[in-house]
PDB file of C-alpha atoms in Angstrom:
ATOM      1  CA  MET R1286     187.970 -20.589  51.107  1.00 66.00           C
ATOM      2  CA  ALA R1287     191.696 -19.465  49.951  1.00 75.00           C
ATOM      3  CA  PRO R1288     192.481 -16.066  48.557  1.00 86.00           C
ATOM      4  CA  TYR R1289     191.919 -15.854  44.789  1.00 90.00           C
ATOM      5  CA  THR R1290     195.142 -16.337  42.544  1.00 91.00           C
ATOM      6  CA  LEU R1291     194.901 -14.959  39.143  1.00 94.00           C
ATOM      7  CA  PRO R1292     196.850 -17.561  36.901  1.00 93.00           C
ATOM      8  CA  PRO R1293     199.234 -16.810  34.046  1.00 93.00           C
ATOM      9  CA  LYS R1294     197.655 -15.990  30.746  1.00 95.00           C
ATOM     10  CA  ALA R1295     194.353 -16.546  32.279  1.00 97.00           C
ATOM     11  CA  VAL R1296     191.478 -16.802  29.811  1.00 98.00           C
ATOM     12  CA  TRP R1297     188.837 -13.668  30.438  1.00 98.00           C
ATOM     13  CA  PHE R1298     185.360 -14.744  28.751  1.00 98.00           C
ATOM     14  CA  ILE R1299     183.903 -11.061  28.409  1.00 98.00           C
ATOM     15  CA  THR R1300     180.334 -10.408  27.057  1.00 98.00           C
ATOM     16  CA  GLY R1301     179.322  -6.545  26.172  1.00 95.00           C
ATOM     17  CA  CYS R1302     182.439  -5.779  24.434  1.00 95.00           C
ATOM     18  CA  SER R1303     181.019  -3.347  21.634  1.00 93.00           C
ATOM     19  CA  SER R1304     181.771  -0.376  23.725  1.00 90.00           C
ATOM     20  CA  GLY R1305     181.934   0.755  26.913  1.00 91.00           C
ATOM     21  CA  MET R1306     183.431  -0.714  30.042  1.00 93.00           C
ATOM     22  CA  GLY R1307     183.530  -4.262  28.143  1.00 95.00           C
ATOM     23  CA  ALA R1308     185.588  -2.459  25.598  1.00 95.00           C
ATOM     24  CA  THR R1309     187.715  -0.574  28.196  1.00 96.00           C
ATOM     25  CA  LEU R1310     188.144  -3.781  29.928  1.00 97.00           C
ATOM     26  CA  VAL R1311     189.588  -5.937  26.876  1.00 97.00           C
ATOM     27  CA  THR R1312     191.784  -2.809  25.740  1.00 96.00           C
ATOM     28  CA  TYR R1313     193.378  -2.929  29.059  1.00 96.00           C
ATOM     29  CA  LEU R1314     194.028  -6.548  29.353  1.00 97.00           C
ATOM     30  CA  SER R1315     195.377  -6.643  26.203  1.00 96.00           C
ATOM     31  CA  THR R1316     197.784  -3.492  26.744  1.00 95.00           C
ATOM     32  CA  HIS R1317     198.850  -4.466  30.331  1.00 96.00           C
ATOM     33  CA  THR R1318     198.576  -8.275  31.048  1.00 96.00           C
ATOM     34  CA  ASP R1319     199.321 -11.396  29.721  1.00 95.00           C
ATOM     35  CA  ALA R1320     195.679 -12.348  29.223  1.00 97.00           C
ATOM     36  CA  LEU R1321     194.151 -14.349  26.864  1.00 98.00           C
ATOM     37  CA  ILE R1322     190.915 -12.567  25.942  1.00 98.00           C
ATOM     38  CA  VAL R1323     187.081 -13.634  24.584  1.00 98.00           C
ATOM     39  CA  ALA R1324     185.880 -10.445  23.601  1.00 98.00           C
ATOM     40  CA  THR R1325     181.894 -11.278  22.555  1.00 97.00           C
ATOM     41  CA  ALA R1326     179.102  -8.889  21.300  1.00 96.00           C
ATOM     42  CA  ARG R1327     175.557  -9.804  19.349  1.00 94.00           C
ATOM     43  CA  ASN R1328     177.023  -8.349  16.377  1.00 94.00           C
ATOM     44  CA  PRO R1329     180.781  -9.416  16.313  1.00 92.00           C
ATOM     45  CA  THR R1330     181.395  -6.380  13.404  1.00 94.00           C
ATOM     46  CA  THR R1331     181.113  -4.213  16.549  1.00 94.00           C
ATOM     47  CA  LEU R1332     184.819  -5.440  17.854  1.00 96.00           C
ATOM     48  CA  SER R1333     186.614  -4.339  14.846  1.00 94.00           C
ATOM     49  CA  SER R1334     187.602  -1.442  17.067  1.00 93.00           C
ATOM     50  CA  LEU R1335     189.652  -3.540  19.380  1.00 94.00           C
ATOM     51  CA  PRO R1336     192.745  -4.547  19.371  1.00 90.00           C
ATOM     52  CA  SER R1337     193.474  -7.709  16.886  1.00 91.00           C
ATOM     53  CA  THR R1338     196.192  -9.823  18.466  1.00 94.00           C
ATOM     54  CA  PRO R1339     196.701 -13.657  18.692  1.00 95.00           C
ATOM     55  CA  ASN R1340     195.423 -13.002  22.567  1.00 96.00           C
ATOM     56  CA  ILE R1341     191.885 -11.913  21.538  1.00 97.00           C
ATOM     57  CA  LEU R1342     189.095 -13.850  20.164  1.00 98.00           C
ATOM     58  CA  LYS R1343     186.347 -12.226  18.965  1.00 97.00           C
ATOM     59  CA  LEU R1344     182.964 -14.323  19.254  1.00 98.00           C
ATOM     60  CA  ALA R1345     179.445 -13.702  18.525  1.00 97.00           C
ATOM     61  CA  LEU R1346     177.396 -13.871  21.594  1.00 97.00           C
ATOM     62  CA  ASP R1347     174.024 -13.062  22.194  1.00 97.00           C
ATOM     63  CA  VAL R1348     173.227 -13.578  26.063  1.00 97.00           C
ATOM     64  CA  THR R1349     169.410 -14.102  25.226  1.00 97.00           C
ATOM     65  CA  SER R1350     170.366 -17.054  23.358  1.00 98.00           C
ATOM     66  CA  GLU R1351     171.045 -20.475  24.925  1.00 98.00           C
ATOM     67  CA  THR R1352     172.337 -21.664  21.525  1.00 98.00           C
ATOM     68  CA  SER R1353     174.507 -18.494  21.166  1.00 98.00           C
ATOM     69  CA  ILE R1354     176.239 -18.685  24.751  1.00 98.00           C
ATOM     70  CA  ARG R1355     176.827 -22.623  24.745  1.00 98.00           C
ATOM     71  CA  SER R1356     178.516 -21.975  21.157  1.00 98.00           C
ATOM     72  CA  ALA R1357     180.629 -19.525  22.356  1.00 98.00           C
ATOM     73  CA  ILE R1358     181.671 -21.207  25.260  1.00 98.00           C
ATOM     74  CA  THR R1359     182.756 -24.655  23.193  1.00 98.00           C
ATOM     75  CA  THR R1360     184.501 -22.685  20.963  1.00 98.00           C
ATOM     76  CA  THR R1361     186.238 -20.816  23.427  1.00 98.00           C
ATOM     77  CA  LEU R1362     187.312 -24.290  25.090  1.00 97.00           C
ATOM     78  CA  ALA R1363     188.443 -25.770  21.843  1.00 97.00           C
ATOM     79  CA  HIS R1364     190.663 -22.640  21.673  1.00 97.00           C
ATOM     80  CA  TRP R1365     192.076 -22.504  24.741  1.00 95.00           C
ATOM     81  CA  HIS R1366     190.897 -25.297  26.737  1.00 95.00           C
ATOM     82  CA  ARG R1367     189.720 -23.430  29.806  1.00 96.00           C
ATOM     83  CA  ILE R1368     187.945 -20.372  31.080  1.00 97.00           C
ATOM     84  CA  ASP R1369     189.332 -18.644  34.044  1.00 97.00           C
ATOM     85  CA  ILE R1370     187.146 -15.441  34.578  1.00 98.00           C
ATOM     86  CA  LEU R1371     183.608 -14.773  33.479  1.00 98.00           C
ATOM     87  CA  VAL R1372     182.984 -10.989  33.022  1.00 98.00           C
ATOM     88  CA  ASN R1373     178.799 -10.788  32.827  1.00 98.00           C
ATOM     89  CA  ASN R1374     178.907  -7.351  31.307  1.00 97.00           C
ATOM     90  CA  ALA R1375     176.570  -7.215  28.758  1.00 95.00           C
ATOM     91  CA  GLY R1376     173.200  -5.238  29.530  1.00 93.00           C
ATOM     92  CA  TYR R1377     171.359  -1.764  29.089  1.00 91.00           C
ATOM     93  CA  GLY R1378     168.890   0.021  31.032  1.00 91.00           C
ATOM     94  CA  LEU R1379     165.462   1.729  30.590  1.00 90.00           C
ATOM     95  CA  MET R1380     164.756   4.841  31.890  1.00 88.00           C
ATOM     96  CA  ALA R1381     160.906   5.363  31.925  1.00 88.00           C
ATOM     97  CA  ASP R1382     157.948   5.741  33.883  1.00 90.00           C
ATOM     98  CA  THR R1383     156.812   2.410  35.042  1.00 91.00           C
ATOM     99  CA  GLU R1384     153.224   2.811  34.789  1.00 90.00           C
ATOM    100  CA  THR R1385     153.639   3.343  31.002  1.00 88.00           C
ATOM    101  CA  VAL R1386     156.381   0.384  29.833  1.00 91.00           C
ATOM    102  CA  PRO R1387     154.687  -2.589  28.457  1.00 90.00           C
ATOM    103  CA  PRO R1388     156.120  -6.134  29.199  1.00 93.00           C
ATOM    104  CA  SER R1389     157.212  -6.600  25.368  1.00 91.00           C
ATOM    105  CA  ILE R1390     160.149  -3.616  26.571  1.00 92.00           C
ATOM    106  CA  SER R1391     160.412  -4.740  30.244  1.00 93.00           C
ATOM    107  CA  ARG R1392     161.040  -8.438  29.533  1.00 95.00           C
ATOM    108  CA  PRO R1393     163.904  -8.350  26.956  1.00 94.00           C
ATOM    109  CA  LEU R1394     165.323  -6.301  29.223  1.00 95.00           C
ATOM    110  CA  MET R1395     165.068  -9.281  32.207  1.00 96.00           C
ATOM    111  CA  GLU R1396     166.318 -11.390  29.398  1.00 97.00           C
ATOM    112  CA  THR R1397     169.589  -9.783  28.773  1.00 96.00           C
ATOM    113  CA  ASN R1398     170.728  -7.961  32.404  1.00 96.00           C
ATOM    114  CA  PHE R1399     169.632 -11.026  34.401  1.00 98.00           C
ATOM    115  CA  TRP R1400     168.629 -14.302  32.774  1.00 98.00           C
ATOM    116  CA  GLY R1401     171.843 -14.144  30.343  1.00 98.00           C
ATOM    117  CA  PRO R1402     174.206 -13.801  33.096  1.00 98.00           C
ATOM    118  CA  VAL R1403     172.108 -16.729  35.006  1.00 98.00           C
ATOM    119  CA  LEU R1404     172.558 -19.196  32.023  1.00 98.00           C
ATOM    120  CA  LEU R1405     176.339 -18.340  31.450  1.00 98.00           C
ATOM    121  CA  THR R1406     177.351 -18.458  35.166  1.00 98.00           C
ATOM    122  CA  GLN R1407     175.877 -21.989  35.241  1.00 98.00           C
ATOM    123  CA  LEU R1408     177.428 -23.216  32.620  1.00 98.00           C
ATOM    124  CA  ILE R1409     181.087 -21.833  33.527  1.00 98.00           C
ATOM    125  CA  LEU R1410     180.814 -23.532  37.108  1.00 98.00           C
ATOM    126  CA  PRO R1411     181.626 -27.292  35.783  1.00 97.00           C
ATOM    127  CA  ILE R1412     184.242 -25.734  33.742  1.00 97.00           C
ATOM    128  CA  PHE R1413     185.774 -23.991  36.571  1.00 97.00           C
ATOM    129  CA  ARG R1414     185.333 -27.161  38.783  1.00 95.00           C
ATOM    130  CA  GLU R1415     186.190 -29.940  36.448  1.00 93.00           C
ATOM    131  CA  GLN R1416     187.548 -28.599  32.906  1.00 91.00           C
ATOM    132  CA  ASN R1417     190.167 -26.130  34.348  1.00 91.00           C
ATOM    133  CA  ALA R1418     191.772 -28.823  36.308  1.00 87.00           C
ATOM    134  CA  LEU R1419     192.616 -30.674  33.065  1.00 87.00           C
ATOM    135  CA  SER R1420     194.532 -27.605  32.040  1.00 83.00           C
ATOM    136  CA  GLY R1421     196.462 -27.254  35.668  1.00 84.00           C
ATOM    137  CA  THR R1422     194.306 -24.585  37.101  1.00 87.00           C
ATOM    138  CA  ILE R1423     191.566 -24.986  39.753  1.00 88.00           C
ATOM    139  CA  GLY R1424     188.696 -22.966  40.168  1.00 95.00           C
ATOM    140  CA  GLY R1425     187.834 -19.519  38.618  1.00 97.00           C
ATOM    141  CA  LEU R1426     186.129 -16.277  39.105  1.00 98.00           C
ATOM    142  CA  VAL R1427     182.662 -14.605  37.964  1.00 98.00           C
ATOM    143  CA  LEU R1428     182.680 -11.016  37.567  1.00 98.00           C
ATOM    144  CA  GLN R1429     179.140  -9.722  37.574  1.00 98.00           C
ATOM    145  CA  VAL R1430     178.532  -6.182  36.714  1.00 97.00           C
ATOM    146  CA  SER R1431     176.220  -5.066  38.896  1.00 97.00           C
ATOM    147  CA  SER R1432     175.861  -1.581  39.853  1.00 96.00           C
ATOM    148  CA  MET R1433     174.962   0.594  42.768  1.00 95.00           C
ATOM    149  CA  GLY R1434     171.338   0.451  41.364  1.00 95.00           C
ATOM    150  CA  GLY R1435     171.539  -3.359  42.222  1.00 96.00           C
ATOM    151  CA  ARG R1436     171.766  -1.930  46.297  1.00 95.00           C
ATOM    152  CA  MET R1437     169.175   0.636  45.705  1.00 94.00           C
ATOM    153  CA  ALA R1438     166.577   2.051  43.587  1.00 95.00           C
ATOM    154  CA  PHE R1439     165.935   5.737  41.759  1.00 94.00           C
ATOM    155  CA  ALA R1440     162.571   6.726  40.047  1.00 94.00           C
ATOM    156  CA  GLY R1441     162.316   5.926  36.417  1.00 91.00           C
ATOM    157  CA  ASN R1442     164.594   2.975  36.256  1.00 93.00           C
ATOM    158  CA  ALA R1443     162.096   0.054  38.125  1.00 95.00           C
ATOM    159  CA  PHE R1444     162.990  -2.762  35.553  1.00 95.00           C
ATOM    160  CA  TYR R1445     166.795  -1.886  35.383  1.00 95.00           C
ATOM    161  CA  HIS R1446     167.133  -2.211  39.346  1.00 97.00           C
ATOM    162  CA  ALA R1447     164.736  -5.058  39.066  1.00 98.00           C
ATOM    163  CA  SER R1448     167.464  -6.971  37.168  1.00 97.00           C
ATOM    164  CA  LYS R1449     169.864  -5.842  39.071  1.00 98.00           C
ATOM    165  CA  PHE R1450     168.690  -6.627  42.615  1.00 98.00           C
ATOM    166  CA  ALA R1451     167.794 -10.074  40.892  1.00 98.00           C
ATOM    167  CA  LEU R1452     171.394 -10.628  40.086  1.00 98.00           C
ATOM    168  CA  GLU R1453     172.820  -9.397  43.349  1.00 98.00           C
ATOM    169  CA  GLY R1454     170.279 -12.059  45.331  1.00 98.00           C
ATOM    170  CA  PHE R1455     171.263 -14.552  42.931  1.00 98.00           C
ATOM    171  CA  THR R1456     174.996 -14.306  42.834  1.00 98.00           C
ATOM    172  CA  GLU R1457     175.110 -14.125  46.718  1.00 98.00           C
ATOM    173  CA  ALA R1458     172.977 -17.471  46.898  1.00 98.00           C
ATOM    174  CA  VAL R1459     175.364 -19.135  44.558  1.00 98.00           C
ATOM    175  CA  ALA R1460     178.674 -17.873  46.019  1.00 97.00           C
ATOM    176  CA  LYS R1461     177.278 -19.441  49.374  1.00 96.00           C
ATOM    177  CA  GLU R1462     176.640 -22.941  47.553  1.00 97.00           C
ATOM    178  CA  MET R1463     180.286 -23.409  46.668  1.00 96.00           C
ATOM    179  CA  HIS R1464     182.857 -25.880  48.392  1.00 95.00           C
ATOM    180  CA  PRO R1465     185.854 -24.158  49.388  1.00 93.00           C
ATOM    181  CA  ASP R1466     188.279 -26.683  47.917  1.00 93.00           C
ATOM    182  CA  TRP R1467     186.747 -25.408  44.300  1.00 95.00           C
ATOM    183  CA  ASN R1468     188.143 -22.416  44.693  1.00 95.00           C
ATOM    184  CA  ILE R1469     185.374 -20.907  43.201  1.00 97.00           C
ATOM    185  CA  HIS R1470     185.245 -16.659  43.535  1.00 97.00           C
ATOM    186  CA  PHE R1471     182.338 -14.477  42.731  1.00 98.00           C
ATOM    187  CA  LEU R1472     182.757 -10.488  42.604  1.00 98.00           C
ATOM    188  CA  LEU R1473     179.863  -8.005  42.111  1.00 98.00           C
ATOM    189  CA  LEU R1474     181.285  -4.754  40.585  1.00 97.00           C
ATOM    190  CA  GLU R1475     178.699  -1.988  41.742  1.00 97.00           C
ATOM    191  CA  PRO R1476     179.999   1.362  40.158  1.00 95.00           C
ATOM    192  CA  GLY R1477     178.110   4.744  40.184  1.00 93.00           C
ATOM    193  CA  GLY R1478     178.074   7.197  36.936  1.00 90.00           C
ATOM    194  CA  VAL R1479     180.914   6.112  34.415  1.00 91.00           C
ATOM    195  CA  LYS R1480     181.381   8.134  31.412  1.00 87.00           C
ATOM    196  CA  THR R1481     180.461   5.604  28.666  1.00 84.00           C
ATOM    197  CA  ARG R1482     177.225   5.892  26.475  1.00 75.00           C
ATOM    198  CA  PHE R1483     175.274   4.005  29.131  1.00 68.00           C
ATOM    199  CA  ALA R1484     173.498   6.999  30.033  1.00 61.00           C
ATOM    200  CA  GLU R1485     172.254   7.820  26.547  1.00 64.00           C
ATOM    201  CA  THR R1486     170.819   4.036  25.785  1.00 59.00           C
ATOM    202  CA  SER R1487     168.948   4.144  28.859  1.00 51.00           C
ATOM    203  CA  THR R1488     167.065   7.318  28.509  1.00 51.00           C
ATOM    204  CA  LYS R1489     163.255   8.066  28.621  1.00 47.00           C
ATOM    205  CA  ASP R1490     161.808   7.756  25.163  1.00 57.00           C
ATOM    206  CA  ASP R1491     158.774   6.714  22.855  1.00 54.00           C
ATOM    207  CA  ALA R1492     160.011   3.300  22.402  1.00 58.00           C
ATOM    208  CA  ALA R1493     159.565   2.553  25.968  1.00 62.00           C
ATOM    209  CA  ALA R1494     155.908   4.205  26.445  1.00 61.00           C
ATOM    210  CA  GLY R1495     152.946   2.184  25.746  1.00 60.00           C
ATOM    211  CA  ASP R1496     150.495   2.176  22.945  1.00 59.00           C
ATOM    212  CA  GLU R1497     149.090   5.517  24.518  1.00 57.00           C
ATOM    213  CA  GLY R1498     152.300   7.359  24.837  1.00 64.00           C
ATOM    214  CA  TRP R1499     153.487   9.075  27.902  1.00 70.00           C
ATOM    215  CA  LEU R1500     150.810   9.712  30.410  1.00 83.00           C
ATOM    216  CA  ASP R1501     150.389  13.638  31.203  1.00 84.00           C
ATOM    217  CA  ALA R1502     150.381  12.634  35.220  1.00 89.00           C
ATOM    218  CA  TYR R1503     153.648  11.917  34.914  1.00 87.00           C
ATOM    219  CA  LEU R1504     155.155  14.895  32.935  1.00 86.00           C
ATOM    220  CA  GLY R1505     155.968  17.133  35.747  1.00 89.00           C
ATOM    221  CA  PRO R1506     159.327  18.389  36.252  1.00 89.00           C
ATOM    222  CA  SER R1507     159.637  17.891  40.066  1.00 91.00           C
ATOM    223  CA  LEU R1508     158.832  14.169  39.698  1.00 91.00           C
ATOM    224  CA  GLY R1509     161.591  12.210  40.406  1.00 89.00           C
ATOM    225  CA  THR R1510     162.002  10.400  36.979  1.00 87.00           C
ATOM    226  CA  ASN R1511     162.454  13.934  35.327  1.00 88.00           C
ATOM    227  CA  GLN R1512     164.549  14.890  37.502  1.00 91.00           C
ATOM    228  CA  LEU R1513     166.909  12.205  37.284  1.00 88.00           C
ATOM    229  CA  LEU R1514     166.545  12.683  33.237  1.00 85.00           C
ATOM    230  CA  ALA R1515     167.489  16.304  33.703  1.00 87.00           C
ATOM    231  CA  TYR R1516     170.542  15.359  35.635  1.00 87.00           C
ATOM    232  CA  LYS R1517     171.729  12.803  33.318  1.00 84.00           C
ATOM    233  CA  GLN R1518     171.204  15.511  30.479  1.00 83.00           C
ATOM    234  CA  ASP R1519     173.157  17.945  32.437  1.00 84.00           C
ATOM    235  CA  LYS R1520     177.027  18.012  31.257  1.00 84.00           C
ATOM    236  CA  GLU R1521     178.292  19.791  33.860  1.00 86.00           C
ATOM    237  CA  ALA R1522     176.707  17.720  36.667  1.00 81.00           C
ATOM    238  CA  THR R1523     177.780  14.441  35.135  1.00 84.00           C
ATOM    239  CA  LYS R1524     181.155  15.724  34.354  1.00 88.00           C
ATOM    240  CA  GLY R1525     182.701  14.360  37.461  1.00 87.00           C
ATOM    241  CA  TRP R1526     181.848  10.617  36.993  1.00 90.00           C
ATOM    242  CA  ALA R1527     184.666   8.252  36.522  1.00 90.00           C
ATOM    243  CA  GLU R1528     186.699   7.220  33.839  1.00 92.00           C
ATOM    244  CA  PRO R1529     186.263   3.885  32.174  1.00 93.00           C
ATOM    245  CA  GLY R1530     189.827   3.556  32.281  1.00 94.00           C
ATOM    246  CA  LYS R1531     190.199   3.860  36.228  1.00 95.00           C
ATOM    247  CA  VAL R1532     187.476   1.864  36.655  1.00 95.00           C
ATOM    248  CA  VAL R1533     188.817  -1.041  34.956  1.00 96.00           C
ATOM    249  CA  GLU R1534     192.523  -0.634  36.420  1.00 96.00           C
ATOM    250  CA  ALA R1535     190.655  -1.159  39.711  1.00 96.00           C
ATOM    251  CA  ILE R1536     188.899  -3.484  38.893  1.00 97.00           C
ATOM    252  CA  TYR R1537     192.017  -5.617  37.753  1.00 97.00           C
ATOM    253  CA  GLY R1538     193.872  -4.481  40.729  1.00 96.00           C
ATOM    254  CA  VAL R1539     191.511  -6.057  43.139  1.00 96.00           C
ATOM    255  CA  VAL R1540     191.132  -9.504  40.883  1.00 96.00           C
ATOM    256  CA  SER R1541     195.046  -9.704  40.663  1.00 94.00           C
ATOM    257  CA  GLY R1542     195.522  -8.608  44.520  1.00 92.00           C
ATOM    258  CA  GLY R1543     194.361 -11.783  46.195  1.00 85.00           C
ATOM    259  CA  GLU R1544     191.577 -10.575  48.003  1.00 91.00           C
ATOM    260  CA  VAL R1545     188.438 -10.693  46.369  1.00 95.00           C
ATOM    261  CA  PRO R1546     185.525  -9.156  48.143  1.00 96.00           C
ATOM    262  CA  LEU R1547     181.807 -10.195  47.176  1.00 97.00           C
ATOM    263  CA  ARG R1548     180.905  -6.812  46.614  1.00 97.00           C
ATOM    264  CA  LEU R1549     182.794  -3.685  45.148  1.00 97.00           C
ATOM    265  CA  ALA R1550     181.343  -0.021  44.956  1.00 97.00           C
ATOM    266  CA  LEU R1551     183.083   1.435  42.670  1.00 96.00           C
ATOM    267  CA  GLY R1552     182.811   5.671  42.319  1.00 94.00           C
ATOM    268  CA  SER R1553     182.739   8.241  45.240  1.00 94.00           C
ATOM    269  CA  ASP R1554     178.835   8.298  44.373  1.00 94.00           C
ATOM    270  CA  ALA R1555     178.512   4.854  44.669  1.00 95.00           C
ATOM    271  CA  TRP R1556     180.563   3.951  47.696  1.00 96.00           C
ATOM    272  CA  ASN R1557     178.637   7.130  49.670  1.00 96.00           C
ATOM    273  CA  MET R1558     175.049   5.998  48.335  1.00 95.00           C
ATOM    274  CA  VAL R1559     175.518   2.521  49.463  1.00 96.00           C
ATOM    275  CA  LYS R1560     177.061   3.647  52.733  1.00 96.00           C
ATOM    276  CA  MET R1561     174.187   6.067  53.213  1.00 96.00           C
ATOM    277  CA  GLY R1562     171.522   3.003  52.393  1.00 95.00           C
ATOM    278  CA  TYR R1563     173.220   0.792  55.033  1.00 96.00           C
ATOM    279  CA  GLU R1564     172.422   3.733  57.229  1.00 97.00           C
ATOM    280  CA  GLU R1565     169.026   4.339  56.426  1.00 96.00           C
ATOM    281  CA  GLY R1566     168.583   0.726  56.657  1.00 96.00           C
ATOM    282  CA  LEU R1567     169.691   0.327  60.210  1.00 96.00           C
ATOM    283  CA  LYS R1568     167.693   3.314  61.089  1.00 97.00           C
ATOM    284  CA  GLY R1569     164.758   1.725  59.942  1.00 96.00           C
ATOM    285  CA  LEU R1570     165.176  -1.541  61.748  1.00 95.00           C
ATOM    286  CA  GLU R1571     165.734   0.447  64.870  1.00 96.00           C
ATOM    287  CA  ARG R1572     162.639   2.308  64.484  1.00 96.00           C
ATOM    288  CA  TRP R1573     160.624  -0.646  64.028  1.00 95.00           C
ATOM    289  CA  LYS R1574     162.482  -3.194  66.223  1.00 94.00           C
ATOM    290  CA  GLU R1575     159.292  -3.751  68.634  1.00 93.00           C
ATOM    291  CA  VAL R1576     157.146  -4.727  65.908  1.00 93.00           C
ATOM    292  CA  GLY R1577     159.606  -7.024  64.344  1.00 93.00           C
ATOM    293  CA  LEU R1578     160.336  -8.825  67.484  1.00 91.00           C
ATOM    294  CA  GLY R1579     157.390  -8.743  68.815  1.00 91.00           C
ATOM    295  CA  THR R1580     156.221 -11.404  66.092  1.00 91.00           C
ATOM    296  CA  SER R1581     158.452 -14.363  67.853  1.00 89.00           C
ATOM    297  CA  GLY R1582     160.533 -15.323  70.464  1.00 87.00           C
ATOM    298  CA  GLY R1583     164.172 -15.303  70.470  1.00 85.00           C
ATOM    299  CA  GLU R1584     164.682 -19.477  69.558  1.00 85.00           C
ATOM    300  CA  GLN R1585     163.776 -18.363  65.976  1.00 87.00           C
ATOM    301  CA  LEU R1586     166.800 -16.228  66.211  1.00 84.00           C
ATOM    302  CA  GLU R1587     168.544 -19.004  67.623  1.00 86.00           C
ATOM    303  CA  SER R1588     167.176 -21.973  64.819  1.00 87.00           C
ATOM    304  CA  ILE R1589     168.989 -20.112  62.248  1.00 85.00           C
ATOM    305  CA  GLY R1590     172.216 -19.879  63.738  1.00 84.00           C
ATOM    306  CA  PHE R1591     173.698 -22.077  60.604  1.00 85.00           C
ATOM    307  CA  LEU R1592     173.119 -19.098  58.523  1.00 82.00           C
ATOM    308  CA  LYS R1593     174.980 -16.488  60.199  1.00 73.00           C
ATOM    309  CA  LYS R1594     178.263 -17.796  59.094  1.00 64.00           C
TER     310      LYS R1594
END
């Protein structure tokens, strides 16, 4: 596939812009580039802190509502006639002991973090492939805001990790379905700790517990969830987290630089933890190589050679 070329006055469609990374990205684009920006949030009044310029279209968008998603896309096309970059940023975390979390809490997280980006991606593909050509551009770019938690899992975040692991697998598969001539690219952003309010909104609290509340069995300070919670609450430990401005500047640098990877680990914590995960995974493969290879002959590998491109 050809390198990605950011078109002039590219139209960025961004979800979850009320705060954090979404708001920072909108502000950066509006002050440093010629981008045309669609800034969305479930409650559009929360977008009032963003710049008000002709280059920013502020829209209501509930990523768990197909009607809301289709309406925002339709309004965007009526306004700017194309969409060049989709940024699936809306999402939230849930830090709790998995055993205590009821479906009424876990399922909405999956709807927001996974199924919302899935539908937006599905609806944006024909726009990239067909609609954009009417405006003189070809293809587009999908930026999925995943996490280093989309590559590895930590205690107390099972449902958040499930949503990001799912998003990573979905995106890798869809990327492999694209014909090179369509010029459609994908980028999974995998940040580590960033100085936004995300940590505050993904804390273990009573709202995440079942009807009987927290179980005594999980109250010990040595358990993984409580250790991670203590870390997140330690301002000294988290003061080295990445600045949102540096993160979005790095994202724009990659997007405008031509070579767009499928995955991008952002932050020294993310880069090193992902690397460590690869290394540990390779050790595990080697440790159990004899068992794994003992279940079939080499012809099984040969039969799937077409998948190793």
